[in-house]
Short mmCIF file of C-alpha atoms in Angstrom, two decimals:
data_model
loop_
_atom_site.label_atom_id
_atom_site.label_comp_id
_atom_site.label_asym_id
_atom_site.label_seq_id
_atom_site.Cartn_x
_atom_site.Cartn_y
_atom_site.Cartn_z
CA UNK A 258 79.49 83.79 47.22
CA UNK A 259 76.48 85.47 47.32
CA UNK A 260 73.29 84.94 48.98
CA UNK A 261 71.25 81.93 47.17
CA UNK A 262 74.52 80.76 45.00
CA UNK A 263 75.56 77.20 44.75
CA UNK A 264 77.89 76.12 47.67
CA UNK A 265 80.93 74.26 46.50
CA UNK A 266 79.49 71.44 47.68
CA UNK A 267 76.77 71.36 45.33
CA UNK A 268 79.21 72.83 42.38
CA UNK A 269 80.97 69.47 43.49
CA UNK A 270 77.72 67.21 42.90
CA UNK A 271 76.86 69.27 39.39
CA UNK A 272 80.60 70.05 37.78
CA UNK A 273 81.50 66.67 35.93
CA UNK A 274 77.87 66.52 34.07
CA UNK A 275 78.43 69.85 32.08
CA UNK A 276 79.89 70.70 29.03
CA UNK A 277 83.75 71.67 29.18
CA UNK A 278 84.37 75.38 28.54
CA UNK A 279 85.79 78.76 30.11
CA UNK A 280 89.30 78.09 28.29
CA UNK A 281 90.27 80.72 25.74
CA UNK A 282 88.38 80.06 22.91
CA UNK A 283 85.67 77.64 23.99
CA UNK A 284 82.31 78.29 23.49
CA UNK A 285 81.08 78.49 27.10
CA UNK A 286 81.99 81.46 29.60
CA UNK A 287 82.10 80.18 33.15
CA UNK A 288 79.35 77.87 34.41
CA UNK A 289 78.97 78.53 37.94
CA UNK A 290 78.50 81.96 37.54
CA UNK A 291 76.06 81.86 35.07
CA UNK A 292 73.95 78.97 36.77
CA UNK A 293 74.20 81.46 40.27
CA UNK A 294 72.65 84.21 37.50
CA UNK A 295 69.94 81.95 36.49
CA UNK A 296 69.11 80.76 40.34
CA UNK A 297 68.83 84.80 40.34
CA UNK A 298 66.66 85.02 38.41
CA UNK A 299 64.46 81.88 39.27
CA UNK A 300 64.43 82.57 42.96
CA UNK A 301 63.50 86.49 42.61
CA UNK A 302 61.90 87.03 39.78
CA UNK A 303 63.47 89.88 38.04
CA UNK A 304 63.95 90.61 34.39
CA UNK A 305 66.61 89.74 32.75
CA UNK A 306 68.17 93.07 31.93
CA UNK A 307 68.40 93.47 35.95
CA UNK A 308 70.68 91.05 36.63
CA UNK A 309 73.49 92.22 38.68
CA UNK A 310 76.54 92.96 37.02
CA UNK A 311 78.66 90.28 39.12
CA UNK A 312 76.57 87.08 37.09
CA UNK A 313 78.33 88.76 33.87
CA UNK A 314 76.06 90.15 30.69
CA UNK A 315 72.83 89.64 31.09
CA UNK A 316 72.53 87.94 27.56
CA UNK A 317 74.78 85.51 28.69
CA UNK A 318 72.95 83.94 31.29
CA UNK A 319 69.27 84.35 29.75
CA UNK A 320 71.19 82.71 26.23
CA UNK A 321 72.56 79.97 28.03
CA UNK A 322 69.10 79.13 30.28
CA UNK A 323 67.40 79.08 27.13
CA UNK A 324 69.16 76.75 25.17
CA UNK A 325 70.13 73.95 28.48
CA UNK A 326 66.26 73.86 28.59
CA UNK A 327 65.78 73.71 25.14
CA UNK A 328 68.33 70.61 24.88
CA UNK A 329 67.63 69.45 27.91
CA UNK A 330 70.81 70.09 30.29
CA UNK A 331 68.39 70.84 33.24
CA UNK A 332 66.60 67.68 32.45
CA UNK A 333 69.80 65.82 32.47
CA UNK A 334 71.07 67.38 35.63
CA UNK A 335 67.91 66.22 37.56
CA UNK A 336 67.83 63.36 36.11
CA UNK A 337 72.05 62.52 37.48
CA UNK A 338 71.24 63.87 41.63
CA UNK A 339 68.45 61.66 41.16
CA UNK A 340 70.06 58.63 40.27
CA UNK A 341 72.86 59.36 43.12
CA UNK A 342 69.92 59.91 45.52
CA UNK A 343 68.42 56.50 44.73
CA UNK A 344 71.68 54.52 44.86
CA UNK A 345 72.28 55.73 48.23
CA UNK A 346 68.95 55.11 48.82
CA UNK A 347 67.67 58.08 49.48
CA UNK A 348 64.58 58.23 47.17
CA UNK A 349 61.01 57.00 49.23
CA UNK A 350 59.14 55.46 46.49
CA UNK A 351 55.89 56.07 47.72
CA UNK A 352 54.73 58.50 45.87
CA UNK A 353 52.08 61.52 45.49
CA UNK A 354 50.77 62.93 42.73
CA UNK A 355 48.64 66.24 42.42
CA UNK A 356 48.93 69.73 40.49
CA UNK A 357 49.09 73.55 40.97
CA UNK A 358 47.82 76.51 38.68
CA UNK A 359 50.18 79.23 38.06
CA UNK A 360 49.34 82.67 37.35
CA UNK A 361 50.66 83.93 34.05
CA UNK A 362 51.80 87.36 33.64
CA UNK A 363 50.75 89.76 30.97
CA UNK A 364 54.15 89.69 29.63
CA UNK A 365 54.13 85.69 29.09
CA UNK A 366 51.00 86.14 26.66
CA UNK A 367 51.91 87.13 22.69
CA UNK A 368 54.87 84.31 21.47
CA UNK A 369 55.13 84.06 18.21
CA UNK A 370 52.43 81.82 16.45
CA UNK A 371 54.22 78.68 14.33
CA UNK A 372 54.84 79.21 10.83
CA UNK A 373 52.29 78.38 8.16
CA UNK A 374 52.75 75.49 6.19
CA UNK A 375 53.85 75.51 2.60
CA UNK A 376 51.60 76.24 -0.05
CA UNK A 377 51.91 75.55 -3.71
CA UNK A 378 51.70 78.57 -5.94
CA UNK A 379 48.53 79.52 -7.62
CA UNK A 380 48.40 78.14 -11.03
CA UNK A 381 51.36 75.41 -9.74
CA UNK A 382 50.60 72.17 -11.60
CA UNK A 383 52.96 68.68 -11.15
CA UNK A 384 56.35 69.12 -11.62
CA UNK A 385 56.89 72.76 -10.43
CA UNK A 386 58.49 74.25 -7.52
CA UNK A 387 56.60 75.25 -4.46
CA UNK A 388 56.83 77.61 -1.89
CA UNK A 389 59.86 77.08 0.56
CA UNK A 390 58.02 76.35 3.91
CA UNK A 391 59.54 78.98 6.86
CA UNK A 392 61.93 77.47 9.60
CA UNK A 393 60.98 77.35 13.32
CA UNK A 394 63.11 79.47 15.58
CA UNK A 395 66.47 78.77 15.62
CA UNK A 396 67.18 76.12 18.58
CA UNK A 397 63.69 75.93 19.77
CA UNK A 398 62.28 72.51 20.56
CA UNK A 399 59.22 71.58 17.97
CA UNK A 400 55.26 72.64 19.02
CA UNK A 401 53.90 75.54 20.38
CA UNK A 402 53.17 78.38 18.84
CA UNK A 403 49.39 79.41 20.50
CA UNK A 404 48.11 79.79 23.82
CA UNK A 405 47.39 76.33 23.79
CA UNK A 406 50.49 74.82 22.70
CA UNK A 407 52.45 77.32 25.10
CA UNK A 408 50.20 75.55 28.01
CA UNK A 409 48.11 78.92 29.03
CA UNK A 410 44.74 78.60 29.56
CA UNK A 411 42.28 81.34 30.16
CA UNK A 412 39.70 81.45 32.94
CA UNK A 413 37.95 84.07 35.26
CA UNK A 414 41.63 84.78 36.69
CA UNK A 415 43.60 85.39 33.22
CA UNK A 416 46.11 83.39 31.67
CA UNK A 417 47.05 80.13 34.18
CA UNK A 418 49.52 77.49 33.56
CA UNK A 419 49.15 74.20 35.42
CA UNK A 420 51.93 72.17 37.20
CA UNK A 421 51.03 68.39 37.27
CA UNK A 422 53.90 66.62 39.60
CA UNK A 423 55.19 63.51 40.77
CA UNK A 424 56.76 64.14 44.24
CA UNK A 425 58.68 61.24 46.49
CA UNK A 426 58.09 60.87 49.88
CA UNK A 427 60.77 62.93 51.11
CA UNK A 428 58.60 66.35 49.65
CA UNK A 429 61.01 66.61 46.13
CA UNK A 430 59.73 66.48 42.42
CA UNK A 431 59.98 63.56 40.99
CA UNK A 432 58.76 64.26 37.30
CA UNK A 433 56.39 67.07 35.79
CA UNK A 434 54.80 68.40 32.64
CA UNK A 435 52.60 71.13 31.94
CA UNK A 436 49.47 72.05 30.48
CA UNK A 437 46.87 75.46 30.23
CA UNK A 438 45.51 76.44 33.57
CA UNK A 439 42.01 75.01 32.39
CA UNK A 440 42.94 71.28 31.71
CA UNK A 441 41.49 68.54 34.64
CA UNK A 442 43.43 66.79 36.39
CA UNK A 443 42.29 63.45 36.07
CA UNK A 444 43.59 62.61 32.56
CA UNK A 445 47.00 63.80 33.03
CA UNK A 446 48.53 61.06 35.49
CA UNK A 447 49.22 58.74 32.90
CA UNK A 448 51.32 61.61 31.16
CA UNK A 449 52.69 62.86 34.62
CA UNK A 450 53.72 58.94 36.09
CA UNK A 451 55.20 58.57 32.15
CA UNK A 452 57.48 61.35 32.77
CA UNK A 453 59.55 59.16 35.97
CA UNK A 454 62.53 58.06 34.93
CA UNK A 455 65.62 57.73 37.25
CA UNK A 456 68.52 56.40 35.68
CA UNK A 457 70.64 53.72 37.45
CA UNK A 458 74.52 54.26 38.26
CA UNK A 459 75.66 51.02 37.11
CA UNK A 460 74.42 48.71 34.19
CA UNK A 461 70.28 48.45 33.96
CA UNK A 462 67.00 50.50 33.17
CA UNK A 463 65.93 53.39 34.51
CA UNK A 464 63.60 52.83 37.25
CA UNK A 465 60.00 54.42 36.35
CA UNK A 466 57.68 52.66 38.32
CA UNK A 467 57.12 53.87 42.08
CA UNK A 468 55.89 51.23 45.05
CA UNK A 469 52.35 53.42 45.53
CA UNK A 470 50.78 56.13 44.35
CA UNK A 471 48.45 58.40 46.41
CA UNK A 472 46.30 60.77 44.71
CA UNK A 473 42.89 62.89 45.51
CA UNK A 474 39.40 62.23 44.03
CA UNK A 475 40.49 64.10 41.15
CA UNK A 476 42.50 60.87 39.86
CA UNK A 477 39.48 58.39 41.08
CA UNK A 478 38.34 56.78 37.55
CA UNK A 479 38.10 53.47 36.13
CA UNK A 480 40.83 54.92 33.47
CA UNK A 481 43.26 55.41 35.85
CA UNK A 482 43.11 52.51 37.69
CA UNK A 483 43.03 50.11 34.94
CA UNK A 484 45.88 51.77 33.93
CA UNK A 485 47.60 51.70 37.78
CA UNK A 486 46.90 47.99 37.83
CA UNK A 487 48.09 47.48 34.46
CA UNK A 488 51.39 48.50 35.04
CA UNK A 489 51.78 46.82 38.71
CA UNK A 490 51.25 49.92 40.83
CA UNK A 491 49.55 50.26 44.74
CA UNK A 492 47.19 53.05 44.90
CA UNK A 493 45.55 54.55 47.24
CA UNK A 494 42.60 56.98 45.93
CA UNK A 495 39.41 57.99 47.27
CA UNK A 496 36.26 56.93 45.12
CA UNK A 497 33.97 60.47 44.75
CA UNK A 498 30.24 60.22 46.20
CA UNK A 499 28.44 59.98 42.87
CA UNK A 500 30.59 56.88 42.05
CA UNK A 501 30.04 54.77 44.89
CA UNK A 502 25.99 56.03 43.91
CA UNK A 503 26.29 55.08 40.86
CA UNK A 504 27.76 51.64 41.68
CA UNK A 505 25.34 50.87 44.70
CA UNK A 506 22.80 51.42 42.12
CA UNK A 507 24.17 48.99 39.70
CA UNK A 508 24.31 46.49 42.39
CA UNK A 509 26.22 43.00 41.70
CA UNK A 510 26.83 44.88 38.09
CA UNK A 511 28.84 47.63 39.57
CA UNK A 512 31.54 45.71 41.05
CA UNK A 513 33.24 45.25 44.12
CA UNK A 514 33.89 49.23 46.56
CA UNK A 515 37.41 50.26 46.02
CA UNK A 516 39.85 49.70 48.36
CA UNK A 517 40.97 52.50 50.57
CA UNK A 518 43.62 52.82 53.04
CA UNK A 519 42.67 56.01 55.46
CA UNK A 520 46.09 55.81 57.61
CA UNK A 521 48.49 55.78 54.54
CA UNK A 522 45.99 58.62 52.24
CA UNK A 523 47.81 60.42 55.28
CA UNK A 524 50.90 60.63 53.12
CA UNK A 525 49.30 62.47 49.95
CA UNK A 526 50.39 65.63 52.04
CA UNK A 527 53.97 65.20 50.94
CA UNK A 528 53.02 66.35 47.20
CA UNK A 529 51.34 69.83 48.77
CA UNK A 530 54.35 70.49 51.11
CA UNK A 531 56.59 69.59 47.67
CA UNK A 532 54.70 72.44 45.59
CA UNK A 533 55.09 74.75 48.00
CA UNK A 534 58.94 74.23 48.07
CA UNK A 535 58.81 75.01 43.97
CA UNK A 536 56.75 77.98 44.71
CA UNK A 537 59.02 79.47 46.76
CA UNK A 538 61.16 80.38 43.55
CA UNK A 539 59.59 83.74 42.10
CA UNK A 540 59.77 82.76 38.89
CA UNK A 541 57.75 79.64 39.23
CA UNK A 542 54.97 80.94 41.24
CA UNK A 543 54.85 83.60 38.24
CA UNK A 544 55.04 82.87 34.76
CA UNK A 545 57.12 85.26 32.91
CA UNK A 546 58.16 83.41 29.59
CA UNK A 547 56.45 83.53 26.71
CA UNK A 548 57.53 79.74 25.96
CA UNK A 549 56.62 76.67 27.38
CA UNK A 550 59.89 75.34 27.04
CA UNK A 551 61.89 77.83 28.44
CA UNK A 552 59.41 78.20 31.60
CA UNK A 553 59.80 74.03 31.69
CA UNK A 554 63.59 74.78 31.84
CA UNK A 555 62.72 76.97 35.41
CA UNK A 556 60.83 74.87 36.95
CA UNK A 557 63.40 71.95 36.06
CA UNK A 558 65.99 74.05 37.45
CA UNK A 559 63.99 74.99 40.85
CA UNK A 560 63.73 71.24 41.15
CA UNK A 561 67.35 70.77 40.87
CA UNK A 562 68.08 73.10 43.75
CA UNK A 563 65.53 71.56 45.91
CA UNK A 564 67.26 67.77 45.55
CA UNK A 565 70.33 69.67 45.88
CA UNK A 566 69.79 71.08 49.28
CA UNK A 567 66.90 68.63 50.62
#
């Protein structure tokens, strides 16, 4: 076992979710030792074609990485230590929220734009046949296709993809998504808090709403905590200085001060501490792939490893 490899411990925890395969014949080669050449890859960074030889072809492991985050295996993973974690009770449900830019490198810039849509023949009237529209990329989940819809952003640093993450208060990712480097923060934790979902063991719903939520001034609008209150949810967030202007000048129109709870705002540390765990995989603090998806799929799997071995 080499250095950075699942333990069989963890193969234990991760063996009865996947696909069957490795007999002569089936469609998979052996799964632990392409995962250990995809944790490779995610925790060091290197291309593709410099795997070692001991993961097997190189093909192999970037082939299968692609399509488990393309149909979701990673997802599904997570989503099964998670729901073990929170029947043994291991799952704090106080919750941060926050995000991270991530510099993109040159070589994550030019994917292929989406096809063009069909267009009808010049001269085509009612009746006769029209152009047959192109098909996406074999296997590839639907949008993207522009800088935009492969979440970069440009600013005065280059091409940036942003992080936005849910983490519990033991310092692990809860849920994520991603957008361009450039997008605020504010508007995305409806998206972000939409994306928990922790399945139960036995028979009911997946749990998706946390106990409290702790977030920075970036969150503070009346948006957001409509939305908070809506569903149920504590919050803790500190109200910016032009807001609490703004309302004194309002008087009895601008409403009661938010409340604000100094001791637990303490907590909001956990979500820092948890993006610095994800950043200590290579290819998450870098942005190599040219998809969204597929760089989803890493940062999915760097999760993984951190409930795993947290």
């Amino acid at each position: 076992m080499g250095r950075g490899d699942l333990t069989n411990a963890e193969w234990d925890r991760l063996e009865s979710f996947l696909p069957p395969g490795g007999a002569r014949g089936g469609r998979w080669s052996d799964h632990r030792r392409v995962i250990n050449g995809v944790l490779y890859r995610v925790r060091t960074g290197v291309q593709w074609r410099d795997l070692p030889e001991r993961f097997g072809p190189w093909e192999t492991v970037y082939k299968r990485h692609r399509r488990w985050s393309a149909d979701g295996t990673w997802k599904m993973l997570l989503s099964r230590i998670q729901a073990a974690e929170d029947a043994a009770g291991g799952i704090d449900w106080d919750v941060s929220v926050d995000s991270t830019a991530v510099r993109a490198h040159q070589h994550a810039a030019g994917a292929r734009k989406a096809p063009a849509a069909a267009v009808p023949e010049k001269g085509a009237g009612r009746g006769t046949n029209q152009v047959d529209p192109v098909l996406p990329e074999t296997g590839r989940p639907a949008g993207g296709g522009s800088q935009i819809g492969e979440c970069l952003g440009r600013s005065r640093g280059g091409l940036t993809t942003k992080i936005h993450l849910v983490a519990e208060g033991r310092c692990r990712p809860l849920a994520f998504v991603l957008t361009p480097g450039h997008y605020g923060d504010g508007p995305q934790l409806e998206r972000v808090l939409a994306q928990v979902s922790v399945p139960r063991t036995g028979v009911g719903r997946p749990r998706t709403r946390p106990d409290h939520v702790l977030a920075d001034k970036a969150y503070t609008s009346r948006n957001n905590r409509r939305y908070l209150r809506r569903r149920g949810i504590r919050h803790t967030i500190p109200e910016r200085l032009d807001q609490q202007r703004h309302r004194q000048n309002r008087g009895s129109r601008g409403g009661r001060p938010t409340g604000f709870d100094s001791e637990r705002y303490k907590k909001r540390n956990t979500v820092e501490r948890a993006i610095n765990r994800l950043k200590g995989f290579r290819a998450v603090a870098t942005r190599y792939e040219k998809r969204a998806y597929i760089y989803l799929g890493t940062v999915t799997l760097a999760a993984l490893v951190i409930w795993l071995r947290t």
